[in-house]
Amino acid sequence: MAYNASNPPVCVSARVGSGPALWIYNSADIHTDVDEANYFSNGRKLGMKVGDHVIVGKTTATIGSTLHYVTAVTASGATVSAAILA
């Protein structure tokens, strides 16, 4: 599926100093779709920065959440990848 800018991620914890911000995003999209390059087409406008974290809630079928890390922010959007929890 495709990102719909009318349902943007929401910053729930602003960055303090050089620390990361925390974003929440709910969608029917699977987490591998969210990991596509520039998925968040308005990510730069929203204020996403490399190093921020995004919790993605899946709202249909297999309901659950995944944690993602912002790896790039360009004029074309923000790119995230699934975080490795170890």
Coordinates of C-alpha atoms in Angstrom, one line a residue:
M1 CA 0.0 0.0 0.0
A2 CA 1.0 3.6 -0.2
Y3 CA 1.5 6.2 2.5
N4 CA -1.3 8.7 2.9
A5 CA -0.1 12.1 4.1
S6 CA -3.6 12.7 5.6
N7 CA -2.6 10.1 8.2
P8 CA 0.8 11.3 9.2
P9 CA 3.0 9.9 12.0
V10 CA 2.6 11.9 15.2
C11 CA 5.6 13.1 17.3
V12 CA 4.8 11.9 20.9
S13 CA 8.2 12.8 22.5
A14 CA 10.2 15.6 21.1
R15 CA 14.0 15.4 21.0
V16 CA 15.9 16.8 24.0
G17 CA 19.3 18.2 23.0
S18 CA 20.7 15.8 20.4
G19 CA 18.6 12.9 21.4
P20 CA 16.0 11.2 19.2
A21 CA 12.3 12.0 18.9
L22 CA 9.7 9.3 19.2
W23 CA 6.9 9.0 16.6
I24 CA 3.7 6.9 16.5
Y25 CA 2.2 5.8 13.2
N26 CA -0.9 3.6 12.7
S27 CA -1.6 2.1 9.3
A28 CA -2.9 -1.0 7.6
D29 CA 0.4 -1.2 5.8
I30 CA 2.8 -4.0 6.7
H31 CA 6.1 -3.0 8.2
T32 CA 8.1 -3.9 5.1
D33 CA 6.0 -1.4 3.1
V34 CA 6.8 1.2 5.7
D35 CA 10.5 0.4 5.2
E36 CA 10.4 1.5 1.6
A37 CA 12.6 4.4 0.6
N38 CA 11.0 7.8 1.3
Y39 CA 7.8 6.1 2.5
F40 CA 7.0 9.1 4.7
S41 CA 6.9 11.5 1.8
N42 CA 6.3 14.5 4.1
G43 CA 8.8 13.3 6.8
R44 CA 11.1 16.3 6.3
K45 CA 8.2 18.7 6.6
L46 CA 6.9 17.0 9.7
G47 CA 10.4 17.4 11.3
M48 CA 11.6 13.8 11.2
K49 CA 15.4 13.5 11.6
V50 CA 17.9 10.7 11.2
G51 CA 18.1 8.8 14.5
D52 CA 14.4 9.3 15.4
H53 CA 12.4 6.2 16.3
V54 CA 9.0 5.4 14.9
I55 CA 6.6 2.9 16.5
V56 CA 4.4 1.5 13.7
G57 CA 1.0 0.0 14.7
K58 CA -0.6 -2.3 12.2
T59 CA -4.4 -1.8 12.3
T60 CA -5.7 -4.7 10.3
A61 CA -5.1 -8.5 9.9
T62 CA -2.1 -9.4 12.1
I63 CA -2.4 -6.5 14.5
G64 CA 0.8 -5.5 16.3
S65 CA 3.6 -3.0 16.5
T66 CA 7.1 -2.8 15.1
L67 CA 9.9 -0.4 16.0
H68 CA 11.7 1.5 13.2
Y69 CA 14.6 3.9 13.0
V70 CA 14.8 6.9 10.7
T71 CA 17.9 6.2 8.4
A72 CA 17.5 9.1 5.9
V73 CA 15.6 12.3 5.4
T74 CA 15.6 14.1 2.1
A75 CA 13.4 16.4 0.1
S76 CA 11.7 13.3 -1.2
G77 CA 10.8 12.0 2.3
A78 CA 11.9 10.1 5.3
T79 CA 13.2 6.5 5.1
V80 CA 13.0 4.1 8.1
S81 CA 14.2 0.6 8.7
A82 CA 13.1 -2.0 11.2
A83 CA 15.1 -1.6 14.4
I84 CA 17.1 -4.6 15.6
L85 CA 16.3 -5.3 19.2
A86 CA 19.1 -7.3 20.9

